[in-house]
Amino acid sequence: MADGYNLVDEPWLRLPRVAGGAVQEYPLRTVLLETHEFGDIVVDLPTLRPAVLRQVLLPIVLDALGRPADEREWTSWFSKRRWSPEQRQRIDEYLDSHRSFFDLFDPAQPFGQVADLRTAKGETKNAGLIVATAATGNNVPLFASRTEGDAFSLTPAQAALWLLHTQCWDTAAIKTGAVGDPRAKAGKTTGNPTGPLGQLGVTLLAGRTLFETLLLNLPIGAPPTSDDQPQWKRRDPTHQQSVGTPQWQERAPEGLLDLWTWQSRRIRLFPEPTDDGLRVPRVLVAAGDRMPHTPETEPHTMWRLEPTGTRSPSKNKGRGGTPQTRRPLRLQPGKAAWRGLDALLAPERQSREAGAKTSGFATSKLLDQAGAVSDSLGHAYPLRVDLSGIAYGNQSAVIEDMMADAMPLPLAALEEDSDVRAAILEVAEQAEQLATAINHLSADLRRALGGDPIPWDKGQRPGELVLHALDPLVRRLLAGMRGVEDLERVEAGQLAWEQLAWRRSWEIADRLLQSVPVGAFVGRSLTQGEGKPERTYRVSLAEASFLKRRAEILHRADADRRHHPDGENS
């Protein structure tokens, strides 16, 4: 029997102290009681951070303290910048009374696992199965340095983190059939969806300390109901929704505690003593609970709204077959977070009204909440939005890509009619329009040589180079807009952005123009279609068209240059 490893007392979470010093591992009790002294959780993979917050830290805080009842109470909590003595005592007492549930290798109720989980033949698998970056099963990269046959041994701290990650992000399709799973056939269970976060573009809010991050991600509202419990309270086999047995259910979450600690897999870790201490070389991962669809109470995602009131129902249905008018908005690989500002800044009320007749977006409930308390936080508050997601391939049975991005977000941008919001939405749109203008320039130059434009879905189009060049400028503007309230300063910020974007976009355009051979200057005349006149494509026309379009997009910079004609010509 393995020695115990209790997450409440053993160091397993890596964090930096706000006051400085090296990143160290701390036990759960220290982290939760001293949240004001710590910065961001340090993880090897960005998708681990929401797993730790949702599966452990946030539900403990919610179960121990409840939710702030309203914005006034939330502001009261936040303004202290740390737990009050009473709150600290309640968290400490909670960890004492529930300590037995957090033993990673408990023989009867191991944390996040099923104690006697096994297969009919007693098989286990390499521990790399729960490590998202490891080569296992179908997830073996062609040129990976590791293979599935390599030994993979995890420390208890690593095993705990990847256990949480698997419950949130595991791939779909076939899982090992466990003894006691009535739906297992021939040693397999089919039809498994991805972990619940695999359906989302996870949107976390981050503050200056872990304390602030926890509160920014804690929804305001009524306390949990008696049926809404975290997974560690639902381990009793006699519980109607027990997660302590191989049997699983398809059901909707009872509330936030149930949702955050959702057990999408039945897992068992197999620890072994080694010369280096306790290690986990083998695991077993079987089917777990399934959600019919992401509930609208999910606070960590933006939403895509489908039109309602039409004759044809939405084609987007949950696994129960019910049409969904609100779907989680997933992230796109290679797309910077600021390129989704139209969704991030879509207020819930406005989106609900727009969604009645047309498709649109709604921001996350927590961003909506941050906007509601922005006056209390102050417009200069350094709010950060962390986005993460996974792109799956081949029936969601393999991980194709992982997306992660973080960006500063001015709180004033969350106010529906603010000048800052209008400004940064315009900036994001201008960047996209400049990319389109560069793509049109490229297409015209290729036609001048008798070729075809680069297909939109193949290869890298030059517009992506513009977006890459503009990325640091947009982020600088977002940070610079913190605390800005008067229109004159907003306009000055936009002009500065446009002047820089003017030069950066020309650098990309000039590179394209310099690379074309002499034949493109003569040009070609192409028929546009039956009954339409020919159109001539040559370098001079393509350049003039781009310059005209750039001036229309960056109208402030263009007006400033006309007013000060001694500046650059390009």
XYZ file of C-alpha atoms in Angstrom:
570
model
C 0.000 0.000 0.000
C 1.339 3.435 -0.930
C 1.984 6.119 1.626
C -0.622 8.854 1.837
C -0.262 12.119 -0.050
C -2.768 14.670 1.137
C -3.122 17.724 -1.094
C -4.109 19.869 1.880
C -0.708 19.413 3.524
C 1.724 18.302 0.794
C 3.348 20.927 -1.471
C 2.077 20.513 -5.036
C 0.978 23.955 -6.337
C 3.702 26.211 -7.735
C 3.311 29.938 -7.158
C 5.441 33.063 -6.773
C 5.174 35.333 -3.775
C 3.975 38.829 -4.679
C 6.774 40.238 -2.543
C 9.337 38.433 -4.701
C 11.483 35.339 -4.509
C 11.667 32.085 -6.438
C 8.624 30.079 -7.451
C 8.012 27.296 -4.927
C 5.554 24.477 -4.339
C 2.994 25.013 -1.576
C 0.241 22.879 -0.029
C -3.411 23.671 -0.579
C -3.908 25.060 2.922
C -1.100 27.612 2.568
C -2.252 28.686 -0.892
C -5.893 29.209 0.120
C -5.237 30.940 3.436
C -2.573 33.276 2.050
C -4.052 34.012 -1.377
C -3.180 37.712 -1.051
C 0.524 36.861 -0.904
C 0.638 34.867 -4.158
C 0.606 35.712 -7.858
C -0.531 33.451 -10.716
C -0.342 29.685 -10.432
C 2.711 28.536 -12.384
C 1.963 25.600 -14.716
C 3.735 23.730 -17.495
C 0.750 24.050 -19.825
C -1.750 26.964 -19.889
C -4.725 24.581 -19.869
C -3.651 23.353 -16.427
C -4.476 26.706 -14.803
C -8.273 26.596 -15.351
C -8.241 22.945 -14.290
C -6.708 23.816 -10.905
C -8.933 26.845 -10.389
C -12.166 25.078 -11.306
C -11.530 21.629 -9.876
C -10.021 22.703 -6.546
C -9.526 26.358 -5.557
C -12.797 27.989 -6.630
C -15.105 25.193 -5.406
C -13.441 25.120 -1.987
C -13.906 28.875 -1.640
C -17.512 28.661 -2.862
C -18.385 25.700 -0.635
C -16.698 27.193 2.423
C -17.827 30.816 2.082
C -20.745 30.807 -0.346
C -21.150 33.507 -2.990
C -21.345 37.241 -2.409
C -25.069 37.931 -2.438
C -24.846 41.112 -4.500
C -22.392 43.612 -5.985
C -22.132 45.517 -2.714
C -21.049 42.422 -0.786
C -18.631 41.392 -3.563
C -17.050 44.854 -3.440
C -16.779 44.597 0.342
C -14.896 41.305 0.040
C -12.639 42.589 -2.724
C -11.790 45.891 -1.074
C -10.050 44.132 1.853
C -7.535 42.593 -0.595
C -7.420 39.458 1.591
C -9.727 37.144 3.486
C -11.226 38.579 6.628
C -10.294 36.746 9.869
C -13.732 35.100 9.834
C -13.402 33.975 6.202
C -9.913 32.667 6.834
C -11.175 30.663 9.803
C -14.036 29.184 7.780
C -11.669 28.089 4.999
C -9.276 26.597 7.545
C -12.095 24.721 9.268
C -13.399 23.519 5.910
C -10.003 22.045 5.039
C -9.832 20.379 8.454
C -13.286 18.819 8.214
C -12.844 17.681 4.596
C -9.153 16.826 4.764
C -9.710 13.081 4.270
C -11.285 13.745 0.849
C -8.032 15.234 -0.475
C -5.748 12.217 0.009
C -4.480 11.368 -3.469
C -3.784 7.718 -2.639
C -6.412 6.943 -0.005
C -7.322 3.235 -0.301
C -11.062 3.898 0.092
C -11.710 7.365 -1.381
C -8.694 8.677 -3.323
C -9.121 12.282 -4.436
C -10.737 12.569 -7.886
C -10.588 8.805 -8.462
C -12.416 5.497 -8.020
C -10.605 3.347 -5.474
C -11.207 -0.088 -6.940
C -11.366 0.874 -10.614
C -10.090 -2.054 -12.690
C -10.568 -3.954 -15.917
C -11.621 -7.561 -16.245
C -8.028 -8.544 -17.080
C -6.366 -6.165 -14.654
C -4.713 -4.006 -17.344
C -3.265 -0.582 -16.637
C -1.654 1.979 -18.942
C 1.415 4.160 -19.010
C 0.975 7.307 -16.894
C 1.653 9.331 -20.039
C -1.995 8.650 -20.913
C -3.098 11.562 -18.696
C -0.303 13.925 -19.808
C -1.689 15.963 -22.692
C 1.737 16.563 -24.231
C 2.852 12.926 -24.061
C 2.843 10.521 -27.010
C 0.144 7.965 -26.178
C -2.523 6.074 -28.083
C -3.628 8.033 -31.142
C -1.787 11.103 -29.873
C 1.679 10.232 -31.212
C 3.247 13.102 -33.191
C 5.130 11.999 -36.298
C 8.444 13.503 -35.212
C 8.054 13.271 -31.428
C 11.167 12.572 -29.365
C 9.151 10.227 -27.133
C 7.178 7.160 -28.144
C 4.278 5.396 -26.497
C 6.622 2.678 -25.305
C 8.749 5.020 -23.215
C 8.380 4.743 -19.451
C 6.529 7.697 -17.973
C 6.633 8.166 -14.224
C 4.946 11.089 -12.453
C 5.620 12.573 -9.044
C 2.522 12.806 -6.835
C 2.364 16.565 -7.477
C 2.510 16.041 -11.244
C -0.041 13.236 -11.068
C -2.464 15.462 -9.139
C -2.214 18.238 -11.739
C -2.656 15.919 -14.734
C -5.534 14.168 -12.983
C -7.362 17.513 -12.828
C -6.404 18.302 -16.421
C -7.792 14.971 -17.662
C -11.146 15.589 -15.970
C -11.364 18.924 -17.806
C -9.754 18.368 -21.215
C -9.472 14.638 -22.002
C -9.872 13.529 -25.608
C -13.088 11.854 -26.766
C -14.046 8.515 -28.343
C -13.194 5.079 -26.935
C -12.175 4.621 -23.291
C -11.216 1.538 -21.332
C -14.214 -0.450 -20.135
C -14.120 -0.832 -16.353
C -15.614 -3.604 -14.278
C -18.937 -2.298 -13.000
C -19.639 -0.076 -16.015
C -22.925 -1.511 -17.367
C -22.376 0.117 -20.767
C -18.916 -1.338 -21.367
C -18.689 -3.854 -24.199
C -15.698 -5.961 -25.166
C -13.529 -4.058 -22.711
C -14.394 -0.640 -24.186
C -16.831 2.210 -23.631
C -17.678 4.221 -26.753
C -19.292 7.595 -27.414
C -17.326 9.521 -24.797
C -17.243 13.294 -25.403
C -14.219 15.410 -24.623
C -13.792 16.807 -21.146
C -16.195 19.708 -20.471
C -13.605 22.449 -21.046
C -12.839 20.946 -24.449
C -16.164 22.369 -25.603
C -15.251 25.933 -24.619
C -12.922 28.794 -25.248
C -12.120 29.134 -21.550
C -12.182 32.769 -20.415
C -10.558 33.446 -17.047
C -10.134 36.804 -15.350
C -6.859 37.544 -13.573
C -5.994 40.172 -10.988
C -2.836 41.296 -9.208
C -2.898 38.495 -6.649
C -4.415 35.030 -6.406
C -6.976 36.457 -3.978
C -8.171 38.951 -6.578
C -8.171 36.284 -9.300
C -10.374 34.004 -7.187
C -12.886 36.767 -6.497
C -12.931 37.912 -10.124
C -13.874 34.335 -11.062
C -16.489 33.927 -8.321
C -20.005 34.694 -9.600
C -22.327 36.850 -7.525
C -25.649 35.318 -6.606
C -27.567 32.873 -4.452
C -25.626 30.283 -2.419
C -25.403 26.689 -3.696
C -28.429 24.467 -3.148
C -28.209 21.303 -1.057
C -28.090 19.221 -4.265
C -25.112 21.192 -5.617
C -21.998 19.605 -4.145
C -18.354 19.251 -5.193
C -17.176 15.855 -6.350
C -15.461 15.039 -3.041
C -18.851 15.106 -1.299
C -20.417 12.773 -3.860
C -18.143 9.763 -3.385
C -20.530 7.680 -1.270
C -21.762 4.749 -3.434
C -25.276 5.247 -2.014
C -25.377 8.850 -3.301
C -27.782 9.184 -6.223
C -25.087 10.887 -8.297
C -22.054 9.133 -6.854
C -18.768 9.571 -8.689
C -17.028 6.994 -6.495
C -18.030 3.987 -8.580
C -17.374 2.887 -12.198
C -21.004 3.667 -13.077
C -21.609 6.980 -14.781
C -24.591 9.078 -15.838
C -25.651 11.484 -18.546
C -27.172 14.433 -16.763
C -27.089 18.197 -16.315
C -24.976 19.706 -13.506
C -26.838 20.642 -10.331
C -25.000 23.949 -10.018
C -21.568 25.574 -10.055
C -19.940 23.196 -7.557
C -21.070 20.208 -9.589
C -20.083 21.893 -12.865
C -16.625 23.009 -11.728
C -15.702 19.594 -10.261
C -17.364 17.557 -13.017
C -15.964 14.027 -13.213
C -15.926 13.383 -16.945
C -13.744 10.306 -16.417
C -13.379 7.565 -13.865
C -9.659 7.444 -13.083
C -7.307 5.514 -10.864
C -3.653 6.291 -10.195
C -1.320 3.405 -9.345
C 1.533 4.735 -7.147
C 4.739 2.808 -6.453
C 7.608 3.504 -4.031
C 10.962 4.143 -5.749
C 14.441 5.190 -4.693
C 13.408 8.752 -5.572
C 10.221 8.592 -3.505
C 6.623 7.830 -4.420
C 5.907 7.809 -8.177
C 2.894 7.117 -10.418
C 3.975 5.008 -13.426
C 0.572 3.488 -14.322
C -3.014 4.775 -14.599
C -6.468 3.660 -15.657
C -8.891 6.036 -17.399
C -12.494 4.928 -17.997
C -15.763 6.586 -19.006
C -17.245 9.248 -16.736
C -20.299 11.475 -16.458
C -21.579 13.196 -19.602
C -23.301 16.577 -19.954
C -26.034 16.825 -22.626
C -24.739 20.331 -23.374
C -22.874 23.179 -21.699
C -25.300 24.829 -19.248
C -25.983 28.550 -19.521
C -24.732 28.904 -15.952
C -21.180 28.250 -17.222
C -19.284 31.411 -16.212
C -15.989 30.790 -18.010
C -16.934 31.070 -21.664
C -18.173 33.568 -24.212
C -21.245 32.614 -26.212
C -22.373 32.530 -29.797
C -26.074 33.371 -30.023
C -28.255 31.752 -32.648
C -31.324 33.614 -33.965
C -34.629 32.662 -32.387
C -38.186 32.888 -33.597
C -37.421 31.430 -37.024
C -39.210 28.589 -38.721
C -36.103 26.478 -39.131
C -34.646 25.394 -35.784
C -30.948 25.681 -35.115
C -28.845 22.875 -36.487
C -26.686 23.097 -33.378
C -28.110 20.648 -30.917
C -26.913 19.214 -27.645
C -26.464 15.480 -27.267
C -30.044 15.313 -26.031
C -31.281 16.569 -29.400
C -32.571 19.920 -28.088
C -31.757 22.887 -30.363
C -29.272 25.229 -28.672
C -29.720 28.973 -29.207
C -26.614 29.709 -27.123
C -23.383 27.847 -27.811
C -19.970 28.237 -26.173
C -17.595 30.214 -28.357
C -14.466 28.198 -29.073
C -11.046 29.657 -29.818
C -9.434 29.499 -33.233
C -5.804 28.317 -33.494
C -3.383 31.116 -34.297
C -5.885 33.885 -33.614
C -4.851 36.499 -31.039
C -7.269 37.186 -28.183
C -7.840 40.819 -29.216
C -9.233 39.649 -32.558
C -12.255 38.383 -30.624
C -13.032 41.660 -28.860
C -16.471 41.820 -30.467
C -17.399 38.763 -28.386
C -15.418 39.702 -25.276
C -17.138 43.082 -25.099
C -20.676 42.015 -26.009
C -22.768 42.948 -22.935
C -25.269 40.315 -21.830
C -28.277 42.629 -21.989
C -27.423 43.993 -25.424
C -26.602 40.521 -26.742
C -29.869 39.088 -25.478
C -31.830 41.776 -27.310
C -29.812 41.347 -30.502
C -29.979 37.568 -30.284
C -33.754 37.593 -30.506
C -33.657 38.152 -34.262
C -30.064 37.823 -35.416
C -27.007 35.813 -34.525
C -24.428 37.489 -32.331
C -22.275 37.124 -29.239
C -22.525 37.411 -25.477
C -19.516 37.872 -23.241
C -18.805 35.627 -20.279
C -20.904 36.137 -17.169
C -17.782 37.048 -15.223
C -16.735 39.774 -17.666
C -20.287 41.107 -17.515
C -19.982 41.066 -13.721
C -16.610 42.857 -13.842
C -18.236 45.574 -15.920
C -20.970 45.943 -13.300
C -18.436 46.492 -10.489
C -15.964 48.523 -12.564
C -16.682 51.721 -10.623
C -15.669 49.967 -7.407
C -12.519 48.504 -8.949
C -11.532 51.762 -10.615
C -10.948 52.196 -14.341
C -7.167 51.979 -13.851
C -7.432 48.449 -12.401
C -5.032 46.116 -14.303
C -7.550 43.462 -15.329
C -6.187 40.662 -17.493
C -8.164 38.148 -19.535
C -6.634 34.684 -19.986
C -8.002 32.574 -22.819
C -7.242 28.890 -23.367
C -8.609 26.057 -25.434
C -7.799 22.833 -27.241
C -8.415 21.993 -30.891
C -9.149 18.304 -31.347
C -8.904 16.270 -34.532
C -10.010 12.889 -35.918
C -13.352 12.584 -34.086
C -11.893 14.560 -31.137
C -9.754 11.535 -30.231
C -6.469 13.418 -30.667
C -5.182 16.839 -29.674
C -4.213 18.882 -32.711
C -3.411 22.214 -31.114
C -3.511 24.096 -27.840
C -4.429 27.773 -27.755
C -3.547 30.209 -25.013
C -3.382 33.976 -24.894
C -3.558 36.729 -22.314
C -4.276 40.395 -22.801
C -4.889 43.505 -20.703
C -8.457 44.779 -20.812
C -9.479 48.294 -19.710
C -12.472 48.071 -17.393
C -14.055 51.056 -19.159
C -14.314 48.841 -22.248
C -16.906 46.716 -20.426
C -19.288 49.677 -20.184
C -21.731 49.522 -23.062
C -21.597 53.172 -24.167
C -18.031 54.080 -23.203
C -15.637 55.846 -25.575
C -12.905 53.354 -24.646
C -15.061 50.413 -25.709
C -15.882 52.034 -29.042
C -12.211 52.881 -29.590
C -10.743 49.436 -29.026
C -13.467 47.758 -31.075
C -12.623 50.149 -33.900
C -8.915 49.390 -33.542
C -9.518 45.630 -33.756
C -11.677 46.131 -36.850
C -9.056 48.382 -38.449
C -6.405 45.692 -37.964
C -8.616 43.136 -39.703
C -9.343 45.570 -42.539
C -5.636 46.254 -43.033
C -5.008 42.512 -43.273
C -7.748 42.265 -45.903
C -6.238 45.200 -47.813
C -2.844 43.478 -47.875
C -4.481 40.253 -49.078
C -6.164 42.188 -51.903
C -2.804 43.754 -52.803
C -1.230 40.300 -52.945
C -4.093 38.983 -55.089
C -3.803 41.897 -57.547
C -0.037 41.418 -57.857
C -0.442 37.709 -58.547
C -3.077 38.431 -61.189
C -0.714 40.955 -62.793
C 1.665 38.033 -63.306
C -1.056 35.794 -64.706
C -1.476 33.762 -61.521
C -4.318 33.154 -59.116
C -4.687 34.624 -55.610
C -3.612 32.484 -52.648
C -6.663 30.409 -51.595
C -8.108 31.629 -48.302
C -7.803 28.160 -46.734
C -4.335 27.198 -48.011
C -0.904 28.523 -47.198
C -0.125 31.703 -45.291
C -1.701 34.804 -46.712
C 0.290 38.030 -46.281
C -2.513 39.572 -44.237
C -1.391 37.339 -41.360
C 1.980 39.115 -41.443
C 0.180 42.424 -40.903
C -1.780 41.071 -37.945
C 1.442 39.717 -36.456
C 3.145 43.100 -36.901
C 0.171 44.949 -35.373
C -0.235 42.584 -32.409
C 2.151 44.388 -29.988
C 0.645 47.741 -30.998
C -2.885 46.617 -30.132
C -1.757 45.196 -26.788
C 0.094 48.419 -25.989
C -3.065 50.388 -26.745
C -5.185 48.115 -24.520
C -2.786 48.614 -21.620
C -2.563 52.352 -22.300
C -6.339 52.785 -22.197
C -6.510 51.769 -18.533
C -7.747 54.669 -16.495
C -8.447 56.804 -19.588
C -11.871 58.432 -19.366
C -11.973 61.654 -21.401
C -12.619 61.560 -25.128
C -9.614 63.731 -25.989
C -7.166 61.192 -24.544
C -9.013 58.337 -26.234
C -8.733 60.091 -29.586
C -5.030 60.796 -28.975
C -4.475 57.099 -28.308
C -6.285 56.135 -31.500
C -4.259 58.613 -33.557
C -1.005 57.242 -32.142
C -2.151 53.696 -32.984
C -3.094 54.667 -36.530
C 0.230 56.388 -37.135
C 2.126 53.265 -36.092
C -0.235 50.972 -38.002
C 0.227 53.200 -41.072
C 3.970 52.496 -41.085
C 3.760 48.805 -40.151
C 1.210 48.016 -42.862
C 3.314 49.844 -45.468
C 6.381 47.803 -44.486
C 4.490 44.607 -45.365
C 3.035 46.115 -48.543
C 6.420 47.412 -49.678
C 7.912 43.960 -49.160
C 5.300 42.506 -51.522
C 5.837 45.234 -54.101
C 9.618 44.824 -54.044
C 9.359 41.072 -54.598
C 7.401 41.085 -57.884
C 9.293 40.604 -61.169
C 9.383 43.190 -63.946
C 6.548 41.532 -65.856
C 4.051 42.611 -63.204
C 4.712 46.276 -64.019
C 3.413 45.729 -67.580
C 0.373 43.989 -66.206
C -2.362 41.823 -67.678
C -5.946 42.372 -68.736
C -8.421 39.754 -67.539
C -12.075 39.215 -68.377
C -14.257 39.580 -65.288
C -17.124 37.561 -66.685
C -19.587 37.361 -69.526
C -20.826 40.799 -70.528
C -18.332 42.585 -68.260
C -15.387 44.722 -69.417
C -11.803 43.557 -69.026
C -9.876 44.681 -65.975
C -6.189 45.504 -66.066
C -3.909 44.416 -63.234
C -0.468 45.945 -62.840
C 1.803 46.968 -59.982
C 1.020 50.679 -60.103
C -2.738 50.090 -59.960
C -2.413 47.547 -57.160
C -0.265 49.921 -55.115
C -2.624 52.858 -55.669
C -5.610 50.744 -54.647
C -3.877 49.665 -51.424
C -2.825 53.208 -50.515
C -6.351 54.458 -51.058
C -7.814 51.707 -48.907
C -5.243 52.254 -46.145
C -6.124 55.964 -46.042
C -9.825 55.073 -45.681
C -9.148 52.617 -42.851
C -6.679 54.803 -40.926
C -8.585 58.020 -41.482
C -7.146 59.861 -38.467
C -3.578 59.214 -39.545
C -4.455 60.221 -43.104
C -6.038 63.498 -41.968
C -3.052 64.223 -39.726
C -0.634 63.656 -42.605
C -2.626 65.951 -44.857
C -2.533 68.580 -42.136
C 1.224 68.078 -41.739
C 2.414 67.405 -45.313
C 6.103 67.465 -44.352
C 5.846 63.933 -42.948
C 6.624 60.674 -44.726
C 5.046 60.030 -48.098
C 4.222 56.354 -47.542
